[in-house]
Coordinates of C-alpha atoms in Angstrom, one line a residue:
X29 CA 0.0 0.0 0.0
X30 CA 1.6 3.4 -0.9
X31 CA 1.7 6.6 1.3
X32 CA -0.8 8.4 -1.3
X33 CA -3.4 5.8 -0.2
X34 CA -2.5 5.3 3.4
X35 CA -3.6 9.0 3.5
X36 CA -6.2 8.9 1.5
X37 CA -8.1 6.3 3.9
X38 CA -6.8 8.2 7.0
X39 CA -8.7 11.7 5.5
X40 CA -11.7 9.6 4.0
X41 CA -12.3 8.2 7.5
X42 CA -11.9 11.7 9.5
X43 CA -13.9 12.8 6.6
X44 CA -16.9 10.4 7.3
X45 CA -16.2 11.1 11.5
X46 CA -16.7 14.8 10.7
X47 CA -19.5 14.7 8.6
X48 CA -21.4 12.3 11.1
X49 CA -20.7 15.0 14.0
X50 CA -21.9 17.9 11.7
X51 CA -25.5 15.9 10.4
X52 CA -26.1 15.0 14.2
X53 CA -26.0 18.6 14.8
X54 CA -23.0 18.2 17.8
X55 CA -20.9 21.2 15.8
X56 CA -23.7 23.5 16.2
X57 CA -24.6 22.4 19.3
X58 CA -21.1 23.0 21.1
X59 CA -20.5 25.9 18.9
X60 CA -24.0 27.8 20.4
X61 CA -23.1 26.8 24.0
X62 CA -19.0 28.6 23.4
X63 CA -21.2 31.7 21.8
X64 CA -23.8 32.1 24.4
X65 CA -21.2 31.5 27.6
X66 CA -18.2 33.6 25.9
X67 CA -20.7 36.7 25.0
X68 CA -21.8 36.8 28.8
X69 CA -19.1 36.5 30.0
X70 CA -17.4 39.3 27.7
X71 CA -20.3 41.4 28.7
X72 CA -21.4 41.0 31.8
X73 CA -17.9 39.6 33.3
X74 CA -17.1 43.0 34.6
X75 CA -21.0 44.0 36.0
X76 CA -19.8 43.5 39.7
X77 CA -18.0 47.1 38.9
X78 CA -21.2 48.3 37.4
X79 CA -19.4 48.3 34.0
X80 CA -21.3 46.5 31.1
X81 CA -19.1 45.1 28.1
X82 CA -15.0 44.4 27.7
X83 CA -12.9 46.6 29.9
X84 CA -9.9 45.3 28.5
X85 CA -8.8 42.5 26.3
X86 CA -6.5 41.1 28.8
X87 CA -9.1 41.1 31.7
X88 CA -11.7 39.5 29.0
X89 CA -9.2 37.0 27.9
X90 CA -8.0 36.1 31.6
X91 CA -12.4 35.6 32.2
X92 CA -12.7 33.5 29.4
X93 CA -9.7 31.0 30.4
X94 CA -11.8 29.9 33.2
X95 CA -14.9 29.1 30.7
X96 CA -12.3 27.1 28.8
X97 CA -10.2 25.1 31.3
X98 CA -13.7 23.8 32.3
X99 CA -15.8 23.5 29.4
X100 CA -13.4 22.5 26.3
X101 CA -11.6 19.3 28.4
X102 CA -15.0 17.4 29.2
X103 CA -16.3 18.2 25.7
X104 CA -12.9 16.9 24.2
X105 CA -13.6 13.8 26.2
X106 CA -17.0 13.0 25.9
X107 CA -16.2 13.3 22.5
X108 CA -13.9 10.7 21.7
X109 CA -14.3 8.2 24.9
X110 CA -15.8 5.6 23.0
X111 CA -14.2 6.7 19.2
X112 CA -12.5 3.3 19.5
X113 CA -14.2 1.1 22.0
X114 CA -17.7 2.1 20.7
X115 CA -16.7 0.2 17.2
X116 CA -15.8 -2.7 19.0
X117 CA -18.9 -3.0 21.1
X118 CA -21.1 -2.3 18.4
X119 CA -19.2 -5.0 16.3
X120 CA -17.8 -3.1 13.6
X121 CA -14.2 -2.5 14.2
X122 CA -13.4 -6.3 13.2
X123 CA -15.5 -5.3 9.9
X124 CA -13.8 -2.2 9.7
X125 CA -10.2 -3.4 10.0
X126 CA -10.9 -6.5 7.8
X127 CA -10.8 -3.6 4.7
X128 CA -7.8 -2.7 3.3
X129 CA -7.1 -0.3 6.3
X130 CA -4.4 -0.4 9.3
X131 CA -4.9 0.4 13.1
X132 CA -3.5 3.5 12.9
X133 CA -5.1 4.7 9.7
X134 CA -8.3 3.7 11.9
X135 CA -7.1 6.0 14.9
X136 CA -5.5 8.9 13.1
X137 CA -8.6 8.8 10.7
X138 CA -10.9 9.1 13.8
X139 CA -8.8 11.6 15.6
X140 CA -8.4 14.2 12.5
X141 CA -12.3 14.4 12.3
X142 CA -13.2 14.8 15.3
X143 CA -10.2 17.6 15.9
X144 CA -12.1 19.1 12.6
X145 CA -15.7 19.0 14.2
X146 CA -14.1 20.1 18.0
X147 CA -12.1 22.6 16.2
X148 CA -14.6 24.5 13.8
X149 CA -16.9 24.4 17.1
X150 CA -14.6 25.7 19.0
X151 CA -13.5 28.3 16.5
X152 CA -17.2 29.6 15.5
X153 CA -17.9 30.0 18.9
X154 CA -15.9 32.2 20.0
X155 CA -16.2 34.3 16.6
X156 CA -18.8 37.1 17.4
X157 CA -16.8 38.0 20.3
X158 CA -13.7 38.1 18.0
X159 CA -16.1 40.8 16.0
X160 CA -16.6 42.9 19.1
X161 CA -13.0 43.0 20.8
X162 CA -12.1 44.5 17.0
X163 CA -15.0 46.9 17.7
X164 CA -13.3 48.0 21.1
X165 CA -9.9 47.4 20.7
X166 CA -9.2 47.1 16.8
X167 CA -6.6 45.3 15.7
X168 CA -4.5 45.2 18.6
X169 CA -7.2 43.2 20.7
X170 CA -7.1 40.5 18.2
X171 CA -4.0 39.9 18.1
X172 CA -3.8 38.6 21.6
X173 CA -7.4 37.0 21.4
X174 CA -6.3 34.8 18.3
X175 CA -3.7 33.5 20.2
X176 CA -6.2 32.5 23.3
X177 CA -8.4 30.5 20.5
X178 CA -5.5 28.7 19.1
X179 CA -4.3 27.5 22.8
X180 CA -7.9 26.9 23.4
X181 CA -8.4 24.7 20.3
X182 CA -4.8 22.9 21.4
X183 CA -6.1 22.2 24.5
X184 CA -8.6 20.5 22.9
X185 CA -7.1 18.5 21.1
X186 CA -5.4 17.2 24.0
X187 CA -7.5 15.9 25.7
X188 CA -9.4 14.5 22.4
X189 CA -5.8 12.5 22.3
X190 CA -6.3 11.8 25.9
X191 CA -9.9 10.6 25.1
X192 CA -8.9 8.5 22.0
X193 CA -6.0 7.0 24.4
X194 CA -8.8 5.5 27.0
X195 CA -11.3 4.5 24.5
X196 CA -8.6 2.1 23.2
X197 CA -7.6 0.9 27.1
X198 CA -11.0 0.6 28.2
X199 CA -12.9 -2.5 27.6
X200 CA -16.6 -1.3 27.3
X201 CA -18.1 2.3 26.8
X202 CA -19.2 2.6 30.1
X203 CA -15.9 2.1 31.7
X204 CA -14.4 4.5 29.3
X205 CA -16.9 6.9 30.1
X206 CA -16.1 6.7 33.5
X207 CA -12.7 7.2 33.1
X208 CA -13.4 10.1 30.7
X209 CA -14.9 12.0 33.7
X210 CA -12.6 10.9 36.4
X211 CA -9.6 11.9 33.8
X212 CA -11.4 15.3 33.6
X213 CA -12.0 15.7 37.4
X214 CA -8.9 14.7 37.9
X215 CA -6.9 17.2 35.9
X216 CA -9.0 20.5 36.1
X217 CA -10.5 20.0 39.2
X218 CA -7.7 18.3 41.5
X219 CA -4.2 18.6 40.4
X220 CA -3.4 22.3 41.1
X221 CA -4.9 21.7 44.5
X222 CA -2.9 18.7 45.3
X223 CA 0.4 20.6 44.2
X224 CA -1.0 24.1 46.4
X225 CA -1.4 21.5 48.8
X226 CA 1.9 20.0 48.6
X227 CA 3.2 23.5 49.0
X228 CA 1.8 24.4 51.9
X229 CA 2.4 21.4 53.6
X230 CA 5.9 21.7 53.0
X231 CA 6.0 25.2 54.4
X232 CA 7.5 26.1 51.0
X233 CA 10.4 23.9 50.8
X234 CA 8.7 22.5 47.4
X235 CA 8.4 26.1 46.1
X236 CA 11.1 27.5 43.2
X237 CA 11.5 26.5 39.8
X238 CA 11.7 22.6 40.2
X239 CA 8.4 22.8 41.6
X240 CA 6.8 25.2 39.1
X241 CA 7.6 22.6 35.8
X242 CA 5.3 19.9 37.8
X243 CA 2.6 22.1 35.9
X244 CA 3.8 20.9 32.7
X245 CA 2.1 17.6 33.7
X246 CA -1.2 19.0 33.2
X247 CA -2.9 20.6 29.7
X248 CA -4.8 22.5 31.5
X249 CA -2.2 24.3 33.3
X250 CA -0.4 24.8 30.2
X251 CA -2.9 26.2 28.9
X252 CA -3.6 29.1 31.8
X253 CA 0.5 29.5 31.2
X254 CA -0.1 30.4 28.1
X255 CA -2.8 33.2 28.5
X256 CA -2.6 34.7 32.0
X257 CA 1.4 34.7 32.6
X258 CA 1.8 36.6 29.3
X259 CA -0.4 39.1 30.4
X260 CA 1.2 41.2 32.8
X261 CA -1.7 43.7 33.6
X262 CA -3.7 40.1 35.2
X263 CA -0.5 37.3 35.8
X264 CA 0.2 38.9 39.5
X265 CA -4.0 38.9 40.2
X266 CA -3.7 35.1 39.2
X267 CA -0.6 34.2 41.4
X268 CA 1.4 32.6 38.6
X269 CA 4.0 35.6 38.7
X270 CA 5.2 34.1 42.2
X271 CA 5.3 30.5 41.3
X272 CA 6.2 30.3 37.7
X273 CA 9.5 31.2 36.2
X274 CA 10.1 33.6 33.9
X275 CA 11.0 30.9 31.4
X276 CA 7.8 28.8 31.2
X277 CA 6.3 32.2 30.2
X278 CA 7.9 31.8 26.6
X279 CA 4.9 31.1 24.2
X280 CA 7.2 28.5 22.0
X281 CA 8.1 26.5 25.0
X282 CA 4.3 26.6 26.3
X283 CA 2.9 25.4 22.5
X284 CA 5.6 22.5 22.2
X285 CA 4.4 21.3 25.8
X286 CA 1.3 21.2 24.4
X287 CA 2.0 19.5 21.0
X288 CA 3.7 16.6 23.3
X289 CA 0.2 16.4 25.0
X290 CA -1.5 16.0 21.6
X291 CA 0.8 13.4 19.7
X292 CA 2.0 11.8 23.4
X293 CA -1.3 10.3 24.1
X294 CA -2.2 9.2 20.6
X295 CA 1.3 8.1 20.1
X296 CA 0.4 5.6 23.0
X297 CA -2.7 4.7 21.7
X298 CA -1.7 3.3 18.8
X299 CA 0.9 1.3 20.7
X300 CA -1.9 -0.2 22.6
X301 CA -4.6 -0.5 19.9
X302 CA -5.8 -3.8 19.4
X303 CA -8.5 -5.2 17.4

């Protein structure tokens, strides 16, 4: 089989996967729920000081983060928990892998569309409010609000790897599932208190830059790196000027953290896929 048409099944199969999220109506659906959540908060984030609409793109962007770190993980995951293990319950991943097709055509094919429906989602949704930062802030707005909707679609994508990674370890969908949720509660909900715990336990001790790269272990605390330590006007309201170094606030070193998270997982689930 040449490379031409190993590629060709791997984009006709994220083709089919994306075009069976988009007729089921789950694009739209995610895409409303980004739009209605972002424009309130964009609007009414800042109502507590009895100011209505965007004070400032870095205070909007640092509001939005939160919607994100919580939101885009569980969608990624409930997603593509049973992208794998749902075929083989049904009965049709033996069918599918008796075609001319391997096990990681199967995977990367399934990953790619669902990145394309969790991306153009993600994307669309946060577009009106992309329309009116311009509005309020031009050009130079933008700039730092296209770089929070890229992290934000590489976050999902990480945990959509993540997702793809337990739907091939887990032996049913409801097991999946349930690791799906625990991964998610795990990782946005636990870890950063764990580690503030650790640090307070220790009286400190753990603190300095050592301790700091521990966040590197989490997407989701990449992801905060990325948009609130490179905002100085918000970065000290957040804490993260005190406990991360300078150097984890370099955008390059952030992304390729976060590109380990995507291919890392999938990487490992190809390792383990088995029919």
């Amino acid at each position: 089989m040449s490379a031409t048409l190993q590629l060709s099944q791997v984009l006709s199969l994220a083709g089919k996967e994306f075009r069976d999220r988009f007729r089921n109506r789950w694009v739209l659906a995610v895409a409303l729920v980004f739009t209605v959540f972002s424009l309130l908060i964009t609007y009414f984030g800042a109502a507590v000081q009895g100011q209505i609409g965007p004070r400032s793109i870095e205070l909007t962007i640092a509001s939005l983060v939160s919607l994100v770190i919580y939101l885009i993980p569980l969608i990624a995951l409930l997603l593509g928990f049973d992208a794998i293990v749902g075929e083989r319950e049904r009965g049709s991943l033996d069918l599918l892998l008796a075609l001319p097709i391997t096990r990681l055509e199967l995977l990367l094919g399934k990953f790619l569309g669902l990145a394309g429906a969790l991306t153009l989602s993600t994307v669309a949704g946060f577009a009106l409010v992309a329309v009116l930062l311009f509005q309020q802030f031009s050009y130079a707005g933008l700039y730092h609000y296209l770089g929070f909707v890229v992290s934000s679609v590489l976050l999902g994508l990480a945990f959509l790897s993540l997702a793809m990674l337990l739907s091939v370890l887990a032996r049913d969908r409801t097991r999946a599932s349930g690791l799906a949720i625990a991964l998610w509660f795990a990782l946005v909900l636990v870890f950063d208190l764990l580690l503030l715990g650790l640090l307070v336990a220790s009286g400190g001790e753990l603190g300095g830059d050592a301790f700091a790269y521990l966040l590197l272990l989490n997407p989701a605390d990449i992801f905060r790196i990325l948009n609130i330590f490179s905002l100085d006007d918000v970065r000290r309201l957040y804490g993260l000027a005190s406990i991360v170094p300078p150097a984890l606030g370099q955008a390059w070193l952030m992304g390729g953290a976060m590109l380990v998270w995507i291919v890392g997982p999938l990487a490992l689930a190809s390792w383990r896929f088995k029919p």
